[in-house]
Coordinates of N, CA and C in Angstrom, one line a residue:
M1 N 84.1 34.1 97.1 CA 83.7 35.4 97.7 C 83.9 36.5 96.8
A2 N 82.8 37.4 96.6 CA 82.9 38.5 95.6 C 83.9 39.5 96.1
R3 N 84.7 40.0 95.1 CA 85.6 41.1 95.4 C 84.9 42.4 95.7
P4 N 85.3 43.1 96.8 CA 84.7 44.4 97.1 C 84.7 45.4 95.9
R5 N 83.6 46.0 95.7 CA 83.5 47.0 94.6 C 84.3 48.2 95.0
Q6 N 85.1 48.7 94.1 CA 85.8 49.9 94.3 C 85.1 51.1 93.6
T7 N 85.2 52.3 94.3 CA 84.6 53.5 93.7 C 85.3 53.9 92.4
L8 N 84.6 54.1 91.4 CA 85.2 54.4 90.1 C 85.6 55.9 90.2
L9 N 86.9 56.1 89.8 CA 87.5 57.4 89.8 C 87.4 58.0 88.4
S10 N 87.0 59.2 88.3 CA 86.9 59.9 87.1 C 87.4 61.3 87.2
R11 N 87.7 62.0 86.1 CA 88.1 63.4 86.1 C 87.0 64.2 86.8
Q12 N 85.7 63.9 86.5 CA 84.7 64.7 87.1 C 84.6 64.6 88.6
R13 N 84.8 63.4 89.2 CA 84.8 63.2 90.6 C 86.0 64.0 91.2
I14 N 87.2 63.9 90.6 CA 88.3 64.6 91.1 C 88.1 66.1 91.1
L15 N 87.6 66.6 90.0 CA 87.3 68.1 89.9 C 86.3 68.5 91.0
E16 N 85.2 67.7 91.2 CA 84.2 68.1 92.2 C 84.8 68.1 93.6
A17 N 85.6 67.1 93.9 CA 86.3 67.0 95.2 C 87.3 68.2 95.4
A18 N 88.0 68.5 94.4 CA 89.0 69.6 94.4 C 88.3 70.9 94.6
S19 N 87.2 71.1 93.9 CA 86.5 72.3 94.0 C 85.9 72.6 95.4
V20 N 85.4 71.5 96.0 CA 84.8 71.6 97.3 C 85.9 71.9 98.3
L21 N 87.1 71.3 98.2 CA 88.2 71.5 99.1 C 88.7 73.0 98.9
I22 N 88.9 73.4 97.7 CA 89.3 74.8 97.5 C 88.3 75.8 98.1
D23 N 87.0 75.6 97.8 CA 86.0 76.5 98.3 C 86.0 76.5 99.9
K24 N 86.2 75.4 100.5 CA 86.2 75.4 102.0 C 87.5 75.9 102.6
E25 N 88.6 75.5 102.1 CA 89.9 75.7 102.8 C 90.9 76.5 102.0
G26 N 90.7 76.8 100.7 CA 91.6 77.6 99.9 C 92.6 76.8 99.1
L27 N 93.3 77.5 98.2 CA 94.2 76.8 97.3 C 95.3 76.1 98.0
D28 N 95.8 76.6 99.1 CA 96.9 76.0 99.8 C 96.6 74.7 100.4
A29 N 95.3 74.4 100.6 CA 94.9 73.2 101.2 C 94.9 72.0 100.2
L30 N 94.9 72.3 99.0 CA 94.9 71.3 97.9 C 96.3 70.7 97.7
S31 N 96.3 69.4 97.7 CA 97.5 68.6 97.4 C 97.0 67.3 96.8
M32 N 97.9 66.6 96.1 CA 97.5 65.3 95.5 C 97.2 64.3 96.7
R33 N 98.0 64.4 97.7 CA 97.8 63.5 98.8 C 96.4 63.8 99.5
R34 N 96.2 65.0 99.8 CA 94.9 65.4 100.5 C 93.7 65.0 99.6
L35 N 93.8 65.3 98.3 CA 92.7 65.0 97.4 C 92.5 63.5 97.3
A36 N 93.5 62.7 97.3 CA 93.4 61.3 97.3 C 92.6 60.8 98.6
T37 N 93.0 61.4 99.7 CA 92.4 61.0 101.0 C 90.9 61.4 100.9
E38 N 90.6 62.5 100.4 CA 89.2 63.0 100.3 C 88.3 62.0 99.5
L39 N 89.0 61.5 98.4 CA 88.3 60.6 97.5 C 88.3 59.2 97.9
G40 N 89.1 58.8 98.9 CA 89.3 57.5 99.4 C 90.0 56.6 98.4
V41 N 91.0 57.1 97.8 CA 91.8 56.3 96.8 C 93.3 56.5 97.1
Q42 N 94.1 55.7 96.4 CA 95.5 55.9 96.5 C 96.0 57.1 95.7
G43 N 97.0 57.8 96.1 CA 97.5 59.0 95.4 C 97.8 58.7 94.0
P44 N 98.6 57.7 93.6 CA 99.0 57.4 92.3 C 97.8 57.3 91.3
S45 N 96.6 56.9 91.8 CA 95.5 56.8 90.8 C 95.1 58.1 90.3
L46 N 95.3 59.2 91.0 CA 95.0 60.6 90.5 C 95.8 60.9 89.2
Y47 N 97.0 60.4 89.1 CA 97.9 60.7 88.0 C 97.4 60.0 86.7
N48 N 96.5 59.1 86.8 CA 95.9 58.6 85.5 C 95.0 59.6 84.9
H49 N 94.6 60.7 85.6 CA 93.7 61.7 85.1 C 94.3 63.1 85.0
F50 N 95.2 63.4 85.9 CA 95.9 64.7 85.9 C 97.4 64.5 86.3
A51 N 98.2 65.1 85.5 CA 99.7 64.9 85.7 C 100.2 65.7 86.9
T52 N 99.6 66.8 87.2 CA 100.1 67.7 88.3 C 98.9 68.3 89.1
K53 N 99.2 68.9 90.2 CA 98.2 69.7 91.0 C 97.8 70.9 90.2
A54 N 98.8 71.5 89.5 CA 98.5 72.7 88.7 C 97.4 72.4 87.6
E55 N 97.5 71.2 87.0 CA 96.5 70.8 86.0 C 95.1 70.8 86.7
I56 N 95.0 70.3 87.9 CA 93.7 70.2 88.6 C 93.2 71.6 88.9
V57 N 94.1 72.4 89.4 CA 93.7 73.8 89.7 C 93.2 74.5 88.4
D58 N 93.9 74.3 87.3 CA 93.5 74.9 86.1 C 92.1 74.4 85.6
A59 N 91.9 73.1 85.8 CA 90.6 72.5 85.4 C 89.4 73.0 86.3
V60 N 89.7 73.1 87.6 CA 88.7 73.7 88.5 C 88.4 75.1 88.1
A61 N 89.4 75.9 87.8 CA 89.2 77.3 87.4 C 88.3 77.4 86.2
D62 N 88.6 76.5 85.2 CA 87.8 76.5 84.0 C 86.3 76.0 84.3
A63 N 86.2 75.1 85.1 CA 84.8 74.6 85.5 C 84.0 75.7 86.1
V64 N 84.7 76.6 86.9 CA 84.0 77.7 87.5 C 83.5 78.7 86.4
I65 N 84.4 79.0 85.5 CA 84.1 79.9 84.4 C 83.0 79.4 83.6
E66 N 82.9 78.1 83.4 CA 81.9 77.6 82.5 C 80.5 77.8 83.2
Q67 N 80.4 78.2 84.4 CA 79.1 78.5 85.1 C 78.6 79.9 84.7
V68 N 79.5 80.7 84.2 CA 79.1 82.1 83.8 C 78.2 82.0 82.6
D69 N 77.1 82.7 82.7 CA 76.1 82.8 81.6 C 76.5 83.8 80.6
V70 N 76.8 83.4 79.4 CA 77.1 84.3 78.3 C 76.0 84.4 77.2
S71 N 74.8 83.8 77.6 CA 73.8 83.7 76.6 C 73.2 85.1 76.2
A72 N 73.4 86.1 77.0 CA 72.9 87.4 76.7 C 73.5 88.0 75.4
F73 N 74.7 87.6 75.1 CA 75.4 88.1 73.9 C 74.7 87.5 72.7
G74 N 74.2 88.3 71.8 CA 73.4 87.9 70.6 C 71.9 87.9 70.9
A75 N 71.5 88.0 72.2 CA 70.1 88.1 72.5 C 69.7 89.5 72.9
F76 N 70.7 90.3 73.3 CA 70.4 91.7 73.7 C 71.4 92.6 73.1
A77 N 71.1 93.9 73.1 CA 72.1 94.9 72.7 C 73.3 94.8 73.5
W78 N 74.5 95.2 72.9 CA 75.8 94.9 73.5 C 75.9 95.4 74.9
D79 N 75.3 96.6 75.2 CA 75.4 97.2 76.6 C 74.6 96.4 77.6
E80 N 73.4 96.0 77.3 CA 72.6 95.2 78.2 C 73.2 93.8 78.3
A81 N 73.7 93.2 77.2 CA 74.4 91.9 77.3 C 75.6 92.0 78.2
L82 N 76.4 93.1 78.1 CA 77.6 93.2 78.9 C 77.2 93.3 80.4
R83 N 76.1 94.0 80.7 CA 75.6 94.1 82.1 C 75.2 92.8 82.6
R84 N 74.4 92.1 81.9 CA 73.9 90.8 82.3 C 75.0 89.8 82.5
W85 N 76.0 89.8 81.6 CA 77.1 88.9 81.7 C 78.0 89.2 82.9
A86 N 78.2 90.5 83.1 CA 79.0 90.9 84.3 C 78.4 90.5 85.6
R87 N 77.1 90.6 85.7 CA 76.4 90.2 86.9 C 76.5 88.7 87.1
S88 N 76.4 87.9 86.1 CA 76.5 86.5 86.2 C 78.0 86.1 86.6
Y89 N 78.9 86.7 85.9 CA 80.4 86.5 86.2 C 80.7 86.9 87.6
H90 N 80.2 88.0 88.1 CA 80.4 88.4 89.5 C 79.8 87.4 90.5
A91 N 78.6 87.0 90.2 CA 77.9 86.1 91.1 C 78.6 84.7 91.2
V92 N 79.1 84.3 90.1 CA 79.9 83.0 90.1 C 81.2 83.1 90.9
L93 N 81.9 84.2 90.7 CA 83.2 84.4 91.4 C 82.9 84.6 92.9
V94 N 81.9 85.3 93.3 CA 81.6 85.5 94.7 C 81.3 84.2 95.4
A95 N 80.7 83.3 94.6 CA 80.4 81.9 95.2 C 81.7 81.1 95.3
H96 N 82.7 81.4 94.6 CA 84.0 80.6 94.6 C 85.2 81.6 94.7
P97 N 85.2 82.3 95.8 CA 86.3 83.4 96.0 C 87.7 82.9 96.0
N98 N 87.9 81.6 96.5 CA 89.3 81.1 96.6 C 89.9 80.8 95.3
I99 N 89.2 80.7 94.2 CA 89.8 80.4 92.9 C 90.0 81.7 92.1
V100 N 89.5 82.8 92.6 CA 89.6 84.1 91.9 C 91.0 84.5 91.6
P101 N 92.0 84.3 92.5 CA 93.4 84.7 92.2 C 93.9 83.9 90.9
V102 N 93.5 82.7 90.7 CA 93.9 82.0 89.5 C 93.2 82.6 88.3
L103 N 91.9 82.9 88.4 CA 91.1 83.4 87.3 C 91.6 84.8 86.9
A104 N 92.1 85.6 87.9 CA 92.5 86.9 87.7 C 93.7 87.0 86.8
Q105 N 94.4 85.9 86.6 CA 95.6 85.9 85.8 C 95.2 85.8 84.3
G106 N 94.0 85.5 84.0 CA 93.5 85.4 82.6 C 93.2 84.0 82.2
P107 N 92.7 83.8 81.0 CA 92.3 82.4 80.6 C 93.4 81.5 80.3
G108 N 94.6 82.0 80.0 CA 95.6 81.1 79.6 C 95.2 80.2 78.4
R109 N 95.3 78.8 78.6 CA 94.9 77.9 77.6 C 93.5 77.2 78.0
R110 N 92.8 77.7 79.0 CA 91.6 77.1 79.4 C 90.5 77.3 78.4
P111 N 89.8 76.2 77.9 CA 88.8 76.3 76.9 C 87.6 77.2 77.4
G112 N 87.1 77.0 78.6 CA 86.0 77.8 79.1 C 86.3 79.2 79.1
G113 N 87.5 79.6 79.6 CA 87.9 81.0 79.7 C 88.0 81.6 78.3
L114 N 88.6 80.9 77.4 CA 88.7 81.4 76.0 C 87.4 81.5 75.3
A115 N 86.5 80.6 75.6 CA 85.1 80.7 75.0 C 84.4 81.9 75.5
M116 N 84.5 82.2 76.8 CA 83.9 83.4 77.4 C 84.5 84.7 76.8
A117 N 85.8 84.7 76.7 CA 86.5 85.9 76.1 C 86.1 86.1 74.6
E118 N 85.9 85.0 73.9 CA 85.5 85.0 72.5 C 84.1 85.6 72.4
A119 N 83.2 85.2 73.3 CA 81.8 85.7 73.3 C 81.8 87.2 73.6
V120 N 82.5 87.7 74.6 CA 82.5 89.1 75.0 C 83.2 89.9 73.9
Y121 N 84.3 89.5 73.5 CA 85.1 90.3 72.5 C 84.3 90.3 71.1
G122 N 83.8 89.2 70.7 CA 83.1 89.2 69.5 C 81.9 90.1 69.5
A123 N 81.1 90.1 70.6 CA 80.0 90.9 70.7 C 80.3 92.4 70.6
L124 N 81.4 92.8 71.3 CA 81.9 94.2 71.3 C 82.3 94.6 69.9
V125 N 83.1 93.8 69.2 CA 83.5 94.1 67.8 C 82.3 94.2 66.9
D126 N 81.3 93.2 67.0 CA 80.1 93.3 66.2 C 79.3 94.5 66.4
A127 N 79.4 95.1 67.7 CA 78.7 96.3 68.0 C 79.3 97.6 67.4
G128 N 80.5 97.4 66.8 CA 81.2 98.6 66.2 C 82.4 99.1 67.0
W129 N 82.7 98.5 68.1 CA 83.9 98.9 68.8 C 85.1 98.5 68.0
S130 N 86.2 99.3 68.1 CA 87.4 98.9 67.4 C 88.0 97.7 68.1
Y131 N 88.9 97.0 67.5 CA 89.6 95.9 68.1 C 90.3 96.3 69.4
A132 N 91.0 97.4 69.3 CA 91.8 97.9 70.4 C 90.8 98.2 71.6
R133 N 89.7 99.0 71.3 CA 88.8 99.4 72.4 C 88.1 98.2 72.9
A134 N 87.7 97.2 72.1 CA 87.1 96.0 72.6 C 88.0 95.3 73.6
T135 N 89.3 95.3 73.3 CA 90.2 94.7 74.2 C 90.3 95.4 75.5
H136 N 90.3 96.8 75.4 CA 90.3 97.6 76.7 C 89.0 97.4 77.5
I137 N 87.9 97.3 76.9 CA 86.7 97.0 77.6 C 86.7 95.7 78.3
G138 N 87.1 94.7 77.5 CA 87.2 93.3 78.1 C 88.1 93.3 79.3
A139 N 89.2 94.0 79.2 CA 90.2 94.1 80.4 C 89.5 94.8 81.5
L140 N 88.9 95.9 81.2 CA 88.2 96.7 82.3 C 87.2 95.9 83.0
M141 N 86.4 95.2 82.3 CA 85.3 94.4 82.9 C 85.9 93.3 83.8
R142 N 87.0 92.7 83.4 CA 87.7 91.7 84.2 C 88.2 92.3 85.5
Y143 N 88.8 93.5 85.4 CA 89.3 94.2 86.6 C 88.2 94.4 87.6
L144 N 87.0 94.9 87.1 CA 85.9 95.2 87.9 C 85.4 93.9 88.6
V145 N 85.2 92.9 87.8 CA 84.5 91.7 88.3 C 85.5 90.9 89.3
T146 N 86.7 90.7 88.8 CA 87.6 89.9 89.7 C 88.0 90.7 90.9
G147 N 88.2 92.0 90.7 CA 88.6 92.8 91.9 C 87.5 92.9 92.9
S148 N 86.2 92.9 92.5 CA 85.1 93.0 93.5 C 84.9 91.6 94.2
A149 N 85.5 90.6 93.6 CA 85.3 89.2 94.2 C 86.5 88.8 95.0
L150 N 87.6 89.5 94.9 CA 88.8 89.1 95.6 C 88.7 89.2 97.1
G151 N 87.9 90.1 97.6 CA 87.7 90.3 99.0 C 86.7 91.3 99.3
S152 N 86.2 91.3 100.5 CA 85.2 92.3 100.9 C 85.8 93.6 101.3
F153 N 85.3 94.7 100.7 CA 85.8 96.0 101.2 C 85.3 96.3 102.6
A154 N 84.0 96.0 102.8 CA 83.4 96.3 104.1 C 84.0 95.5 105.3
L155 N 84.4 94.3 105.0 CA 85.0 93.4 106.1 C 86.5 93.8 106.3
G156 N 87.0 94.7 105.5 CA 88.4 95.1 105.7 C 88.6 96.1 106.8
F157 N 87.6 96.5 107.5 CA 87.7 97.5 108.6 C 87.4 96.8 109.9
D158 N 88.2 97.1 110.9 CA 88.1 96.6 112.3 C 86.8 97.1 112.9
V159 N 86.2 96.3 113.8 CA 84.9 96.7 114.4 C 85.1 97.5 115.7
D160 N 86.3 97.7 116.1 CA 86.6 98.4 117.3 C 86.4 99.9 117.2
P161 N 85.4 100.5 117.8 CA 85.1 101.9 117.6 C 86.2 102.8 118.1
M162 N 86.9 102.3 119.1 CA 88.0 103.1 119.7 C 89.1 103.4 118.7
L163 N 89.3 102.5 117.7 CA 90.3 102.6 116.7 C 90.2 103.9 115.9
Y164 N 89.0 104.3 115.7 CA 88.7 105.4 114.8 C 88.6 106.8 115.5
E165 N 89.0 106.9 116.7 CA 89.0 108.2 117.4 C 89.9 109.2 116.7
R166 N 91.0 108.7 116.1 CA 91.9 109.5 115.4 C 91.5 109.8 113.9
Y167 N 90.4 109.1 113.5 CA 90.0 109.1 112.1 C 88.5 109.4 112.1
P168 N 88.1 110.7 112.4 CA 86.7 111.0 112.6 C 85.8 110.8 111.4
H169 N 86.4 110.8 110.2 CA 85.5 110.6 109.0 C 85.2 109.1 108.8
L170 N 85.9 108.3 109.6 CA 85.7 106.8 109.6 C 84.9 106.3 110.8
R171 N 84.2 107.2 111.4 CA 83.6 106.8 112.7 C 82.5 105.8 112.5
H172 N 81.9 105.7 111.3 CA 80.9 104.7 111.0 C 81.5 103.3 110.5
A173 N 82.8 103.3 110.3 CA 83.4 102.1 109.8 C 83.1 100.8 110.5
P174 N 83.0 100.9 111.9 CA 82.7 99.6 112.6 C 81.4 99.0 112.2
R175 N 80.5 99.8 111.6 CA 79.2 99.2 111.2 C 79.2 98.5 109.9
L176 N 80.3 98.7 109.2 CA 80.3 98.1 107.8 C 80.2 96.6 107.8
A177 N 80.8 96.0 108.8 CA 80.8 94.5 108.8 C 79.4 93.9 108.8
E178 N 78.5 94.5 109.6 CA 77.2 93.9 109.7 C 76.4 94.2 108.4
H179 N 76.8 95.1 107.6 CA 76.1 95.4 106.3 C 77.0 95.1 105.1
H180 N 78.0 94.1 105.3 CA 79.0 94.0 104.3 C 78.4 93.5 102.9
E181 N 77.4 92.7 102.9 CA 76.9 92.2 101.7 C 76.2 93.4 100.9
A182 N 75.5 94.2 101.6 CA 74.8 95.3 100.9 C 75.9 96.3 100.4
V183 N 76.9 96.6 101.2 CA 77.9 97.5 100.8 C 78.7 97.0 99.6
D184 N 79.1 95.8 99.7 CA 79.9 95.2 98.6 C 79.1 95.1 97.3
E185 N 77.9 94.6 97.4 CA 77.1 94.5 96.2 C 76.7 95.8 95.6
G186 N 76.4 96.8 96.5 CA 76.1 98.1 96.1 C 77.3 98.8 95.4
A187 N 78.5 98.5 95.9 CA 79.7 99.1 95.2 C 79.9 98.5 93.8
F188 N 79.7 97.2 93.7 CA 79.8 96.5 92.4 C 78.8 97.1 91.4
E189 N 77.5 97.2 91.9 CA 76.5 97.7 91.0 C 76.7 99.1 90.5
L190 N 77.2 99.9 91.5 CA 77.5 101.3 91.1 C 78.6 101.4 90.1
G191 N 79.7 100.6 90.3 CA 80.8 100.6 89.3 C 80.3 100.1 88.0
L192 N 79.5 99.0 88.0 CA 79.0 98.5 86.7 C 78.2 99.5 86.0
D193 N 77.3 100.1 86.7 CA 76.4 101.1 86.1 C 77.2 102.3 85.5
L194 N 78.1 102.8 86.3 CA 78.9 103.9 85.8 C 79.7 103.5 84.5
L195 N 80.3 102.3 84.6 CA 81.1 101.9 83.5 C 80.2 101.7 82.2
I196 N 79.1 101.0 82.3 CA 78.2 100.8 81.1 C 77.7 102.1 80.6
T197 N 77.3 103.0 81.5 CA 76.8 104.4 81.1 C 77.8 105.1 80.4
G198 N 79.0 105.1 80.9 CA 80.1 105.8 80.2 C 80.4 105.2 78.8
L199 N 80.4 103.9 78.7 CA 80.7 103.3 77.5 C 79.6 103.5 76.5
T200 N 78.4 103.5 76.9 CA 77.2 103.8 76.0 C 77.3 105.2 75.5
A201 N 77.7 106.2 76.3 CA 77.8 107.5 75.8 C 78.9 107.6 74.8
R202 N 80.0 107.0 75.0 CA 81.1 107.0 74.0 C 80.7 106.3 72.7
H203 N 79.9 105.2 72.8 CA 79.5 104.5 71.6 C 78.5 105.4 70.8
E204 N 77.6 106.1 71.5 CA 76.7 107.0 70.8 C 77.4 108.1 70.1
M205 N 78.5 108.6 70.7 CA 79.2 109.7 70.1 C 80.1 109.3 69.0
G206 N 80.2 107.9 68.8 CA 81.0 107.4 67.7 C 82.5 107.3 68.1
T207 N 82.9 107.5 69.3 CA 84.3 107.4 69.7 C 84.5 106.0 70.2
R208 N 84.6 105.1 69.2 CA 84.7 103.7 69.5 C 86.1 103.1 69.3

């Protein structure tokens, strides 16, 4: 009688399952035991590919960053490239909000994160920004993008209108929830536009 075929386990399958679990239930839901159950394998088999849960989280974070489009650098002027990259970066993080706290800590030793940082920093330096200022701009962009993806500003207000009787300037706050996507995206676009406009003005003045 033929032996039942076993599903082949690979790093990619593990990462895909871990990413789905994190997206659905958050980082706290991920454990080696839970992941093994989701994959239909024994827990020890995961250790043939990843030594720890932290390694899996790191790999998931890097896989998310690899989805960010950095092709604008080298194809467009530095300011337009920065704008296009930031929008792609923002869109990717909004699609995977539960991994943002990990990404907000920086690239660490993750290849995808370091490659993205290299693309951004290199383009800024090539455009004439000083090394120090290019570092500041890279940090500022990360603050804007990761901060905007960590949570919804609009959904942070309760919908009970009675709550705002003592706060008359917030009387429209209960309506924010139903328009949260437009509010949050509008805020990101405004911040990005102001940031790029300000940087462009400094660049043209030669204060780089």
